[in-house]
mmCIF file with all atom_site columns, C-alpha atoms in Angstrom:
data_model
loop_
_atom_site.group_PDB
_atom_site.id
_atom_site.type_symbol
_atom_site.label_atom_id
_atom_site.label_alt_id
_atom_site.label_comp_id
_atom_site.label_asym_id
_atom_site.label_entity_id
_atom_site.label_seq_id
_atom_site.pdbx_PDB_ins_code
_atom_site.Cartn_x
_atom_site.Cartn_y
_atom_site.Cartn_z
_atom_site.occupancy
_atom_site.B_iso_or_equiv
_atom_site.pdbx_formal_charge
_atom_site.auth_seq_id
_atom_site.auth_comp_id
_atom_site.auth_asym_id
_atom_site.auth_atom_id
_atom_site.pdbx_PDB_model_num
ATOM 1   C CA . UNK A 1 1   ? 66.009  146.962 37.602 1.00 0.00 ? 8   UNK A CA 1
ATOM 2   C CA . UNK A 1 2   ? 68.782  145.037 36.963 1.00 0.00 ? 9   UNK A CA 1
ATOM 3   C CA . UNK A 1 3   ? 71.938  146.336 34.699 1.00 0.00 ? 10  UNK A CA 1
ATOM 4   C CA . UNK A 1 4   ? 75.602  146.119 34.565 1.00 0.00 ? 11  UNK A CA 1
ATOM 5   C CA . UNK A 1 5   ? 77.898  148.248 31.792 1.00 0.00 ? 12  UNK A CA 1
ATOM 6   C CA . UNK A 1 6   ? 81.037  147.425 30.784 1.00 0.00 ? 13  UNK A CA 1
ATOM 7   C CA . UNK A 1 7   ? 82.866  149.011 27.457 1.00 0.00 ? 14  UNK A CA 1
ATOM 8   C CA . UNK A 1 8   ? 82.420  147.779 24.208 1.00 0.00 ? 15  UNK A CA 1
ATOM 9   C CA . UNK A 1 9   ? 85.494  147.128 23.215 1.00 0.00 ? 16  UNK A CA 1
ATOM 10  C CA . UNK A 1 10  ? 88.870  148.180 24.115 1.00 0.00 ? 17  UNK A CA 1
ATOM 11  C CA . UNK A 1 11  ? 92.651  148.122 22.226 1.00 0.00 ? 18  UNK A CA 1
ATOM 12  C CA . UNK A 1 12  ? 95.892  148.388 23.623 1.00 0.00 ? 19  UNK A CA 1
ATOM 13  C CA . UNK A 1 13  ? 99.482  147.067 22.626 1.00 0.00 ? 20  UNK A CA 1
ATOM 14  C CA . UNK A 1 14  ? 101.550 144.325 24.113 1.00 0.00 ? 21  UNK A CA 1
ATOM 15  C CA . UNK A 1 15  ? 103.103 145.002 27.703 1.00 0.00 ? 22  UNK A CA 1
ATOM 16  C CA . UNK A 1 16  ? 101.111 147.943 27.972 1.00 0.00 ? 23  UNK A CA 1
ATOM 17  C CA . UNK A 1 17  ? 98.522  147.472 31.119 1.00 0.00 ? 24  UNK A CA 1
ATOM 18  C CA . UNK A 1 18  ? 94.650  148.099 30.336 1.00 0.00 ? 25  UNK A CA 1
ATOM 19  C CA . UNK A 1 19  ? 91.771  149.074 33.034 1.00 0.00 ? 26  UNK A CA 1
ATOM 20  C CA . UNK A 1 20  ? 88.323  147.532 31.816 1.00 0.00 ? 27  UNK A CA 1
ATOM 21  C CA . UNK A 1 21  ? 85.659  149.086 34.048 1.00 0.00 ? 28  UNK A CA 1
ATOM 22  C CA . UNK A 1 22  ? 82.554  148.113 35.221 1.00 0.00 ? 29  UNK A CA 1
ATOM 23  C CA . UNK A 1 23  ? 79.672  149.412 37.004 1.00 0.00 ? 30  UNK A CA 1
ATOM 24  C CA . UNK A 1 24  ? 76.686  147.664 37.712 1.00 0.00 ? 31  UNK A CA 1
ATOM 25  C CA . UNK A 1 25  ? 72.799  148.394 39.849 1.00 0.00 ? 32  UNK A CA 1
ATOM 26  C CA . UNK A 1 26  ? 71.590  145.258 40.848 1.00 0.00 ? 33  UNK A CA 1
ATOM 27  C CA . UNK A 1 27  ? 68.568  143.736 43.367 1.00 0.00 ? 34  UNK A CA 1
ATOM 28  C CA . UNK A 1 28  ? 71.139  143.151 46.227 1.00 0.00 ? 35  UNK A CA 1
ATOM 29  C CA . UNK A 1 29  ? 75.147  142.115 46.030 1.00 0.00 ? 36  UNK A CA 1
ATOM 30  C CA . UNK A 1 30  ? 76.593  138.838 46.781 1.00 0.00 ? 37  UNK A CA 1
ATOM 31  C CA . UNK A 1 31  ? 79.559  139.246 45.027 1.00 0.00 ? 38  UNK A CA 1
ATOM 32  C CA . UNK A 1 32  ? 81.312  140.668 41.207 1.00 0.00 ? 39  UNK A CA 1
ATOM 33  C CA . UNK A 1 33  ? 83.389  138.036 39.262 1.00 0.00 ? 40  UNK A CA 1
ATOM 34  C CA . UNK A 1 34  ? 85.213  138.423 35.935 1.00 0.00 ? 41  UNK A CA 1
ATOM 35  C CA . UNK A 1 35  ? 85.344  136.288 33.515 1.00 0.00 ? 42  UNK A CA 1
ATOM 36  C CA . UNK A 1 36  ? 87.894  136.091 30.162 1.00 0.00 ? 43  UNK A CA 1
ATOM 37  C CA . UNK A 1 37  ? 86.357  134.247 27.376 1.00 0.00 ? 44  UNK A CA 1
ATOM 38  C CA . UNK A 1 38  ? 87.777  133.502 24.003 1.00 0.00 ? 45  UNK A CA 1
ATOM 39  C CA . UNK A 1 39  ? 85.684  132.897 20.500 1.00 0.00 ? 46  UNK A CA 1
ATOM 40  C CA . UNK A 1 40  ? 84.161  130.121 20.163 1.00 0.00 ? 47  UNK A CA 1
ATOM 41  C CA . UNK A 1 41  ? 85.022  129.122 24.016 1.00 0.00 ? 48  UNK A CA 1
ATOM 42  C CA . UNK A 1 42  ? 83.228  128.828 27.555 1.00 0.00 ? 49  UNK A CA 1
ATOM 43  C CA . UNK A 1 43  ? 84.142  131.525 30.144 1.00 0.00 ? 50  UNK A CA 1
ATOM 44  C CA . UNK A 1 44  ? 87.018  131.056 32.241 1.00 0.00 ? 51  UNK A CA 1
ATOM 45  C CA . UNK A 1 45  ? 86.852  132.172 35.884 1.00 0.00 ? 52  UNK A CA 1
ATOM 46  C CA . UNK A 1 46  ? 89.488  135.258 36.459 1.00 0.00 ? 53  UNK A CA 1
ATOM 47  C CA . UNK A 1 47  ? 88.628  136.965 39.665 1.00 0.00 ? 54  UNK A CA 1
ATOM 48  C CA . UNK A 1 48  ? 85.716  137.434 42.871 1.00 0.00 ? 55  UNK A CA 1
ATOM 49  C CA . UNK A 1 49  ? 85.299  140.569 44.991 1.00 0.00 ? 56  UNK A CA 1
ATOM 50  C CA . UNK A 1 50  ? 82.828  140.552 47.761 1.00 0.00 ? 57  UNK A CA 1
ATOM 51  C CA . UNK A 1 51  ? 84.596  143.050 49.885 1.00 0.00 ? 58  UNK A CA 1
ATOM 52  C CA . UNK A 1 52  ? 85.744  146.492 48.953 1.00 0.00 ? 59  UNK A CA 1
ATOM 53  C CA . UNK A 1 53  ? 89.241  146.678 47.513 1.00 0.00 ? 60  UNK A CA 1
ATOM 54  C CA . UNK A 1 54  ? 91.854  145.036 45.587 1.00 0.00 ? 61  UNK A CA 1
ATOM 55  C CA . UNK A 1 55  ? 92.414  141.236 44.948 1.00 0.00 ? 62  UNK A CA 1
ATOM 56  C CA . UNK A 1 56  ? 95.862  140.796 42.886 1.00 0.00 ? 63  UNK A CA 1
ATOM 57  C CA . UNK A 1 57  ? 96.398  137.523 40.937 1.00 0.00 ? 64  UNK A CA 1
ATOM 58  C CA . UNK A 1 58  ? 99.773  137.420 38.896 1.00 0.00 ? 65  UNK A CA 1
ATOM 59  C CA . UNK A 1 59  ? 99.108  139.892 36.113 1.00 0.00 ? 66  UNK A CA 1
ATOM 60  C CA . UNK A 1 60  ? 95.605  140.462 36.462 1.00 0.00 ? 67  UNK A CA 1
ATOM 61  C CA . UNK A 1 61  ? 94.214  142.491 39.507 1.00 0.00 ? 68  UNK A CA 1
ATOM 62  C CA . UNK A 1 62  ? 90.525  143.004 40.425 1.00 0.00 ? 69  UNK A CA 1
ATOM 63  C CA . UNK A 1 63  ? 88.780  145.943 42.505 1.00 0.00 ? 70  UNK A CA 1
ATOM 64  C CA . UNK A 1 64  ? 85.490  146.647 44.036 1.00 0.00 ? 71  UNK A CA 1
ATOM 65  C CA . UNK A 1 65  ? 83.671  149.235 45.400 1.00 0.00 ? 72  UNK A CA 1
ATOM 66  C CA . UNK A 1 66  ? 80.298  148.339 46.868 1.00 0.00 ? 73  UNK A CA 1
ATOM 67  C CA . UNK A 1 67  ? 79.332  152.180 47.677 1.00 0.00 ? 74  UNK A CA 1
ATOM 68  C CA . UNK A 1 68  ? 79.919  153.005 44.486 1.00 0.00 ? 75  UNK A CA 1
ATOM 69  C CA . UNK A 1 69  ? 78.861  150.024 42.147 1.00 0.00 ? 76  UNK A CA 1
ATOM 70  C CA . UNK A 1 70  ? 82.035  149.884 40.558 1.00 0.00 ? 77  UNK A CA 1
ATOM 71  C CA . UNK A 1 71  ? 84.329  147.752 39.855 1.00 0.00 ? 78  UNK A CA 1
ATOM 72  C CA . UNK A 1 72  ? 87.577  147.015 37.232 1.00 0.00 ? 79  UNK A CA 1
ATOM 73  C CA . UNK A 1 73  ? 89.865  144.527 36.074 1.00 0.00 ? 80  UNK A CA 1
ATOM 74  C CA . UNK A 1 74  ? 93.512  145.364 35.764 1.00 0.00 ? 81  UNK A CA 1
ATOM 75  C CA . UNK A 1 75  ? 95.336  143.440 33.118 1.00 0.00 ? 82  UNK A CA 1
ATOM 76  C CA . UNK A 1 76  ? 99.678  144.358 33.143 1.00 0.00 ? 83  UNK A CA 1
ATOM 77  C CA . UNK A 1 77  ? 101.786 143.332 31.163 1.00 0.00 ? 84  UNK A CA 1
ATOM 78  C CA . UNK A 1 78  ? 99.852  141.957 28.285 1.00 0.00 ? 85  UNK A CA 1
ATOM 79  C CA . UNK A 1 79  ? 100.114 139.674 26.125 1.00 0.00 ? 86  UNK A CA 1
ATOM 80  C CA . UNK A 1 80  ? 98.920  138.684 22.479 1.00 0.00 ? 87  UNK A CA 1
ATOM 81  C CA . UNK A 1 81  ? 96.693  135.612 24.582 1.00 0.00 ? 88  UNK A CA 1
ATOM 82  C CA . UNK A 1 82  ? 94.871  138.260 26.147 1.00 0.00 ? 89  UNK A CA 1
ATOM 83  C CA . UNK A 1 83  ? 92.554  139.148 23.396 1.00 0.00 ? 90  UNK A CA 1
ATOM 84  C CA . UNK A 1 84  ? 89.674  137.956 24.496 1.00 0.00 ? 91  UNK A CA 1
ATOM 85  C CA . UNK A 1 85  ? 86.314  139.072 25.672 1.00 0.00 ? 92  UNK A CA 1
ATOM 86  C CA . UNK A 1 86  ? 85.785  139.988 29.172 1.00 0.00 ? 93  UNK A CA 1
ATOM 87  C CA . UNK A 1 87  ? 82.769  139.650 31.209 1.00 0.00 ? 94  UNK A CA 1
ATOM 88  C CA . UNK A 1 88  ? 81.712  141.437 34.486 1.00 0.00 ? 95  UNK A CA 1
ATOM 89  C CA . UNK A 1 89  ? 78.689  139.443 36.268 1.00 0.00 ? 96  UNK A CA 1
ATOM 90  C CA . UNK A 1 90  ? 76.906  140.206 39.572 1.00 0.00 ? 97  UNK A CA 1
ATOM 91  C CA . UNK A 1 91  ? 75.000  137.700 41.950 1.00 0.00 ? 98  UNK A CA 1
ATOM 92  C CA . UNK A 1 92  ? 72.355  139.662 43.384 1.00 0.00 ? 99  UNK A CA 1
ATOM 93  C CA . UNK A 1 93  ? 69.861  138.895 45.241 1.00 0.00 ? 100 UNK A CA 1
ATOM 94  C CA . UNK A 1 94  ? 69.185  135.318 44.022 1.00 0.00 ? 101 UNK A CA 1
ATOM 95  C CA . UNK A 1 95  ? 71.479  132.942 43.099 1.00 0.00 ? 102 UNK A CA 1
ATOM 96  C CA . UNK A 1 96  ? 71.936  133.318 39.570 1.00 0.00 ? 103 UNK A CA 1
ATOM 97  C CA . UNK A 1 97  ? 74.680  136.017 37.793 1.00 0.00 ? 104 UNK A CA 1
ATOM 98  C CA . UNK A 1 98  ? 73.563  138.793 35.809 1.00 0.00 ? 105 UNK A CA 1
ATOM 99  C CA . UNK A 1 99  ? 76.182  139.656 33.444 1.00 0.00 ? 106 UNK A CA 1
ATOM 100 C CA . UNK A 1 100 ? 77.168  142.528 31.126 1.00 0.00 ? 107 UNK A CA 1
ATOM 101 C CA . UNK A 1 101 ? 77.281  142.408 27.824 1.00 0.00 ? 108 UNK A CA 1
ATOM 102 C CA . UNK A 1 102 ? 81.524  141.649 27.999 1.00 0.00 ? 109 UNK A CA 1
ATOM 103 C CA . UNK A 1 103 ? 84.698  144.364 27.101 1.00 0.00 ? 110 UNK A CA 1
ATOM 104 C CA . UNK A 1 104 ? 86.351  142.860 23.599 1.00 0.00 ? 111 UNK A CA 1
ATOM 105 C CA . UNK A 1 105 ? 89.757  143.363 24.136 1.00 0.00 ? 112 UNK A CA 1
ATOM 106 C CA . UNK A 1 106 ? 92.454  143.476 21.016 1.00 0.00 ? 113 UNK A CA 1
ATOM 107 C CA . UNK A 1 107 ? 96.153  143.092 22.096 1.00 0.00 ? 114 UNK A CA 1
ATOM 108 C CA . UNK A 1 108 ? 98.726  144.624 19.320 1.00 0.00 ? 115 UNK A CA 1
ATOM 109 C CA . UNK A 1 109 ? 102.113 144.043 18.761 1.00 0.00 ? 116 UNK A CA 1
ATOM 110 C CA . UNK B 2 1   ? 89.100  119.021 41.489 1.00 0.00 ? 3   UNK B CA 1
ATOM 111 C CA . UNK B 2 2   ? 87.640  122.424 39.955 1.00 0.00 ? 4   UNK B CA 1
ATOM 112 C CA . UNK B 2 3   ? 86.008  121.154 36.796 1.00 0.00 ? 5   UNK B CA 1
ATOM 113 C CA . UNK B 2 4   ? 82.723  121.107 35.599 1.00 0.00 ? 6   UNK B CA 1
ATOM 114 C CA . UNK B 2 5   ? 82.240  118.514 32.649 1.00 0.00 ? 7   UNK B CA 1
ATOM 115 C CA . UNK B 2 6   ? 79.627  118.943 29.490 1.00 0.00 ? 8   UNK B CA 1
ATOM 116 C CA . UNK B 2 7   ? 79.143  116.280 27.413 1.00 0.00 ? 9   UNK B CA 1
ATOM 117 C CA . UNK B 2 8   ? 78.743  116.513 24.451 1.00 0.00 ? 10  UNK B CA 1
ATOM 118 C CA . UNK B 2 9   ? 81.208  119.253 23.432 1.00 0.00 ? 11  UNK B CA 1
ATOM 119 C CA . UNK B 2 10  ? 79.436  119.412 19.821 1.00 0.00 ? 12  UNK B CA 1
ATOM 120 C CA . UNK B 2 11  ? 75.704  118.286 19.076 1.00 0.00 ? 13  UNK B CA 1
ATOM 121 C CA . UNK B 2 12  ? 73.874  118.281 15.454 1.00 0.00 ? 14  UNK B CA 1
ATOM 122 C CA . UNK B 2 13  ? 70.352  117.499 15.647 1.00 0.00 ? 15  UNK B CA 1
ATOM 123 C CA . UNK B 2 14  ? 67.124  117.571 13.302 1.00 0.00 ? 16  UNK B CA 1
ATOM 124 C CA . UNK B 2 15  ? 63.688  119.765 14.381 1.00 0.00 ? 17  UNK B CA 1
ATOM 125 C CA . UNK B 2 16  ? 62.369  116.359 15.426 1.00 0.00 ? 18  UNK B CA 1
ATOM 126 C CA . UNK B 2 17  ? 64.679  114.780 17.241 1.00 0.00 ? 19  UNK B CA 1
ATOM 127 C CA . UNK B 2 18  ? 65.397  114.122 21.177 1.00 0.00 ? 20  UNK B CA 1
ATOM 128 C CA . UNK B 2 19  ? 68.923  114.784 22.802 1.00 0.00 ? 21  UNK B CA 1
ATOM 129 C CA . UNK B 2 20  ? 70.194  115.348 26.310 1.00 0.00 ? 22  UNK B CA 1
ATOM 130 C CA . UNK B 2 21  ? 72.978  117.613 27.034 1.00 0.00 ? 23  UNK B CA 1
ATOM 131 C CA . UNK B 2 22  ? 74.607  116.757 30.312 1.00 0.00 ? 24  UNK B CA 1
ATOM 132 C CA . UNK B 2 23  ? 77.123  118.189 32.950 1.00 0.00 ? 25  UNK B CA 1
ATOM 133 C CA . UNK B 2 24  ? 79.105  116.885 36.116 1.00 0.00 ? 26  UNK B CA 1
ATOM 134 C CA . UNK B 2 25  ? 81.018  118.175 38.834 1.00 0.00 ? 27  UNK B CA 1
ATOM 135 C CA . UNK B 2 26  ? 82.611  116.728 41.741 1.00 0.00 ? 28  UNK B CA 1
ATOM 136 C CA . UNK B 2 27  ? 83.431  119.893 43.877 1.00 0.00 ? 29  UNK B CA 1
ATOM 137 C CA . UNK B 2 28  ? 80.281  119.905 46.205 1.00 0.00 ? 30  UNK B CA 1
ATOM 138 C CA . UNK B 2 29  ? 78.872  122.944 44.308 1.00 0.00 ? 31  UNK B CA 1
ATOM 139 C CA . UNK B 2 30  ? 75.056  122.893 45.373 1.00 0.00 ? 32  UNK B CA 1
ATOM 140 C CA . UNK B 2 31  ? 73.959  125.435 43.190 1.00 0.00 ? 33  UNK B CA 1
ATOM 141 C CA . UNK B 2 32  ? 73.912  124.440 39.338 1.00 0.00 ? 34  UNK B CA 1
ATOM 142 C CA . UNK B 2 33  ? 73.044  126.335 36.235 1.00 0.00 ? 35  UNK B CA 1
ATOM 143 C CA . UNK B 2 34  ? 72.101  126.332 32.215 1.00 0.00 ? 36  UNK B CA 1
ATOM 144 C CA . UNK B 2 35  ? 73.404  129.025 30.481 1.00 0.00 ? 37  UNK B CA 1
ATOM 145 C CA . UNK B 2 36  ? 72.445  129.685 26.582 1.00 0.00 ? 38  UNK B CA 1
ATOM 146 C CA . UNK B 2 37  ? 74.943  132.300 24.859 1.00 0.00 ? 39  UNK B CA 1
ATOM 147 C CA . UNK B 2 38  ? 74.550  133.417 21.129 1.00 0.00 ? 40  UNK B CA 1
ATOM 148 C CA . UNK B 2 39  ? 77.793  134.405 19.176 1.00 0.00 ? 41  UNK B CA 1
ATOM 149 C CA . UNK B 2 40  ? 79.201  137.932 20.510 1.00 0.00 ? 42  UNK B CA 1
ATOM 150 C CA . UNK B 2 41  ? 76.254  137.785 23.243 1.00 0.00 ? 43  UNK B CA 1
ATOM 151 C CA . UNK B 2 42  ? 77.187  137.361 27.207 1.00 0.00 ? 44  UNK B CA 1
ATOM 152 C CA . UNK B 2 43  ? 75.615  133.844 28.413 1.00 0.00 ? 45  UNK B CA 1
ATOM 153 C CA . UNK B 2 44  ? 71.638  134.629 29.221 1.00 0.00 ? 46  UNK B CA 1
ATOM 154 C CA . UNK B 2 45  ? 70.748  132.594 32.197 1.00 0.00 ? 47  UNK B CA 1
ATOM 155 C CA . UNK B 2 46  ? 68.348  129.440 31.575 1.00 0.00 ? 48  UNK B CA 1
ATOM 156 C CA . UNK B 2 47  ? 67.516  127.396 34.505 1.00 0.00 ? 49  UNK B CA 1
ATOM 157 C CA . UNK B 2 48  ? 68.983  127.268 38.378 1.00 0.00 ? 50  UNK B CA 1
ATOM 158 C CA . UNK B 2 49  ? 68.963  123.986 40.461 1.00 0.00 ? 51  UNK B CA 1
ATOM 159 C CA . UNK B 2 50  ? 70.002  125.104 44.163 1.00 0.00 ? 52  UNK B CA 1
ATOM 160 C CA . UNK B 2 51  ? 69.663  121.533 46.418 1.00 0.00 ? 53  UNK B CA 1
ATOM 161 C CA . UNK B 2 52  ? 68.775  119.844 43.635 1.00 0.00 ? 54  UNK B CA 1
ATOM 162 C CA . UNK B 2 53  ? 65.844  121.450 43.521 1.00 0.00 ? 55  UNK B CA 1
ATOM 163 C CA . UNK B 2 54  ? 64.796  123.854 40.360 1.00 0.00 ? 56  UNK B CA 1
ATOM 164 C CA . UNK B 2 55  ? 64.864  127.470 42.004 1.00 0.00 ? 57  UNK B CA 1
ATOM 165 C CA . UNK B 2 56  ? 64.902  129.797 38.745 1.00 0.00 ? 58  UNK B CA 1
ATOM 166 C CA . UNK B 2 57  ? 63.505  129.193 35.262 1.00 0.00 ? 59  UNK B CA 1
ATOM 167 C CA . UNK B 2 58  ? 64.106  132.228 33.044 1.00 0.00 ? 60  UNK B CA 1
ATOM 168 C CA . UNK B 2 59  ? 60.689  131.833 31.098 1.00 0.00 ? 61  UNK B CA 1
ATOM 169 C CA . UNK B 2 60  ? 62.455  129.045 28.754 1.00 0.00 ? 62  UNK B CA 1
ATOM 170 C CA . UNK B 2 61  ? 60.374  127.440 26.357 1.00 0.00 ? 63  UNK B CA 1
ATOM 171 C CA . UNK B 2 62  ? 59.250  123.764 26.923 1.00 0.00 ? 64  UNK B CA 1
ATOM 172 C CA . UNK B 2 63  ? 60.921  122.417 24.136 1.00 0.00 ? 65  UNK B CA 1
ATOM 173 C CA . UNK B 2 64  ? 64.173  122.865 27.033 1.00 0.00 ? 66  UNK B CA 1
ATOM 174 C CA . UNK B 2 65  ? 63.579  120.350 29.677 1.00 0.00 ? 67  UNK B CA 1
ATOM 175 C CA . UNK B 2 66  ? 66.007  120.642 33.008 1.00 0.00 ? 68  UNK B CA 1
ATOM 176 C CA . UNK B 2 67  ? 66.584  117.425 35.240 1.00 0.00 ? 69  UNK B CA 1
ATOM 177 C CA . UNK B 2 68  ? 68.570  117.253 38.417 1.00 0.00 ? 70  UNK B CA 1
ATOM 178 C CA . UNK B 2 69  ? 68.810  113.594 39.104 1.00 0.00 ? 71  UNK B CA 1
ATOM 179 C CA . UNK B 2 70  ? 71.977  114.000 42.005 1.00 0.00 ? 72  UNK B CA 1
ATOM 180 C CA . UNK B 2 71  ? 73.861  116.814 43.373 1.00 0.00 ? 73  UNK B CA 1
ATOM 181 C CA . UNK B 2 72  ? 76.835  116.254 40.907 1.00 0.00 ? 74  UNK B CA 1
ATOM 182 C CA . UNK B 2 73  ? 74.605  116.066 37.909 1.00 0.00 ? 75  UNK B CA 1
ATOM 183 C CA . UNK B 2 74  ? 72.385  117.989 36.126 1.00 0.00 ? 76  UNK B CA 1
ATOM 184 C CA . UNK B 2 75  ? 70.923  117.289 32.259 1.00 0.00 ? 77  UNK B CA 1
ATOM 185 C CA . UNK B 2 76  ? 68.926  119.105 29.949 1.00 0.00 ? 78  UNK B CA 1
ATOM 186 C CA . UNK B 2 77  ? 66.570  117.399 27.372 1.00 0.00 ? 79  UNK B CA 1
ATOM 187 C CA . UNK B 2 78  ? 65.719  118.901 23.894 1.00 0.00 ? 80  UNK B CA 1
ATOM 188 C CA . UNK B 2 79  ? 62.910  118.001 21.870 1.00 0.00 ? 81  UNK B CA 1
ATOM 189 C CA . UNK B 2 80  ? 61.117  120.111 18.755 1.00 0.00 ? 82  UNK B CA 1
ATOM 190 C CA . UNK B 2 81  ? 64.037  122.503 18.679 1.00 0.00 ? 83  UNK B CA 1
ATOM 191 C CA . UNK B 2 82  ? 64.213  125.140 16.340 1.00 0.00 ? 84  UNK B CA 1
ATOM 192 C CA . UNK B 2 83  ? 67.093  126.321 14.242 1.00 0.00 ? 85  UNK B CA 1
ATOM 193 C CA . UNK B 2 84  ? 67.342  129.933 16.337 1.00 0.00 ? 86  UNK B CA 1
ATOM 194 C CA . UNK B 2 85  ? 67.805  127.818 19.658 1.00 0.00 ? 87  UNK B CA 1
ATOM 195 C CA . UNK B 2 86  ? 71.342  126.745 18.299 1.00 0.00 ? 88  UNK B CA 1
ATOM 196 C CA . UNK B 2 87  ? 73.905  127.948 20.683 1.00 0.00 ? 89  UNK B CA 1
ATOM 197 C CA . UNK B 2 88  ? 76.560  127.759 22.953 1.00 0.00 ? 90  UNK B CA 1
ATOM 198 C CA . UNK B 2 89  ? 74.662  125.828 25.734 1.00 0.00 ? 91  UNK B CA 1
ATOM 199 C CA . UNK B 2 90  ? 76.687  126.435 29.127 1.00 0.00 ? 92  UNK B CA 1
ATOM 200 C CA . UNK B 2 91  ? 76.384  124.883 32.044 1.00 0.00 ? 93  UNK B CA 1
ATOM 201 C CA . UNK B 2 92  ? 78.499  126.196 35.836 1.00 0.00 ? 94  UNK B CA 1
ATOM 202 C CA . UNK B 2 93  ? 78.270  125.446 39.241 1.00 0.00 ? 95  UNK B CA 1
ATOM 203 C CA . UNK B 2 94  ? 78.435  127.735 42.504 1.00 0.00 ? 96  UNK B CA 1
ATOM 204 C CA . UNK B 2 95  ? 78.788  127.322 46.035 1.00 0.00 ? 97  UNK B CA 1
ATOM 205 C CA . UNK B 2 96  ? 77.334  129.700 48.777 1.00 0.00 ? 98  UNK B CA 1
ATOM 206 C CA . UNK B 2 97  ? 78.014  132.772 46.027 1.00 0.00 ? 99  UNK B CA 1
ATOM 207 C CA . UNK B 2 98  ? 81.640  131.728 46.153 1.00 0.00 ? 100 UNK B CA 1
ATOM 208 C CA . UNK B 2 99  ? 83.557  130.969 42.764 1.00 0.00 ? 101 UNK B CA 1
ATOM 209 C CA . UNK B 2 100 ? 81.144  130.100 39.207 1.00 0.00 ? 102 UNK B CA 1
ATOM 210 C CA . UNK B 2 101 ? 83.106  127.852 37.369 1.00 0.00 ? 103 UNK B CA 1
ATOM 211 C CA . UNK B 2 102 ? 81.973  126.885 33.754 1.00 0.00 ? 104 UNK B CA 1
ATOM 212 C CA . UNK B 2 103 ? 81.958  123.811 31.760 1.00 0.00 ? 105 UNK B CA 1
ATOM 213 C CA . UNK B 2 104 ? 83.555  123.996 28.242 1.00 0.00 ? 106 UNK B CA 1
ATOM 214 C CA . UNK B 2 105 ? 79.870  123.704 26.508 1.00 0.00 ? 107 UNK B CA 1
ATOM 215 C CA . UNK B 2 106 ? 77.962  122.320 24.186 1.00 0.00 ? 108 UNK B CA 1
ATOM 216 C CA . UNK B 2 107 ? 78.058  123.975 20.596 1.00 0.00 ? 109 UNK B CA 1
ATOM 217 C CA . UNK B 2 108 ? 74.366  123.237 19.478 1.00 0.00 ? 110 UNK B CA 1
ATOM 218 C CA . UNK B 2 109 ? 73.101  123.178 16.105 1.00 0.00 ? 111 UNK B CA 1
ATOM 219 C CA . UNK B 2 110 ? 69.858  122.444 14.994 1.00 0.00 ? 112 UNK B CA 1
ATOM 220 C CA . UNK B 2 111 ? 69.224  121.863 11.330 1.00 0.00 ? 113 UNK B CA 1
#
């Protein structure tokens, strides 16, 4: 079967850095991308791994580890915008992603 | 050029009626897709066009009716909905498993 888990929901406070995990079992791999979507809006595209290791992109970082099915997303230095949900999603096999069921994250000052 | 366009952004329609939601893109993507996602739900995959043709469709009622008519457009007709189908209605693009980008959506309400 297909599944990908991701944490409910997550807190941390402004500047701080937060690690939102994500491990997934699919049919096949062609790739894990993160997505960081706010109520009431469509998902904006954050990050793709295909290869083992870590792609940075200003303050948010991505990892991957294909042996392992794993993968996070590495927010620093956050910000009140942040809050948001966040969504892990595998293409597998086919051509379509399968996505968790999204991290809500809640920024603090 | 990295957008994918939905028109319209908000859509109100009766049980009875007949409306088209459509999306564009001009990046080349050959691989387009209908999302459906329900408040505090991740998006649950609808339909996939890959070349224009339809490749996947996710055991979606008829009332939802997918049409490809070019490789930068792709529109999906609703007739008879029903008020549980209202929705954010997504639509994204691909490219050889390289970056999904999303339109902004169509906020559906049926009445």
């Amino acid at each position: 079967g297909q599944n990908i888990d991701q944490p409910t929901e997550m807190t941390a406070t402004e500047g701080a850095i937060v690690q939102i995990n994500c491990t997934y079992q699919t049919s096949g791999f062609n790739g894990l991308f993160w997505y960081q979507q706010h109520a009431g809006e469509a998902p904006t595209f954050l990050s793709y791994n295909v290869l083992d290791g870590l792609e940075e992109k200003g303050r948010f970082s991505s990892f991957l580890s294909r042996s392992k099915g794993y993968s996070y997303l590495l927010l620093k230095e956050l910000q009140m915008k942040d809050s948001a949900s966040y969504l892990c999603a595998v293409k597998g096999a086919g051509t379509a992603l399968i996505f968790g069921k999204g991290t809500t994250l809640s920024v603090s000052s | 050029d990295t957008e994918v366009t939905q028109t319209p952004k908000h859509l109100v329609m009766g049980m009875t009626n007949k409306k088209s939601l459509k999306c564009e893109q001009h990046m080349g993507h050959r691989a387009m897709y209908w999302y459906k996602q329900k408040a505090k739900k991740p998006p649950e995959l609808m339909f996939v066009y890959s070349y224009e043709k339809l490749s996947i469709n996710e055991s979606v009622p008829s009332r939802f009716s997918p049409e490809c008519p070019n490789s930068s457009l792709l529109n999906l007709h609703l007739h008879a909905l029903q008020p549980e189908d209202s929705a954010l209605y997504l639509c994204a693009s691909s490219q050889e498993g390289r970056v999904g980008f999303f339109g902004s959506g169509t906020r559906l309400t049926v009445v």
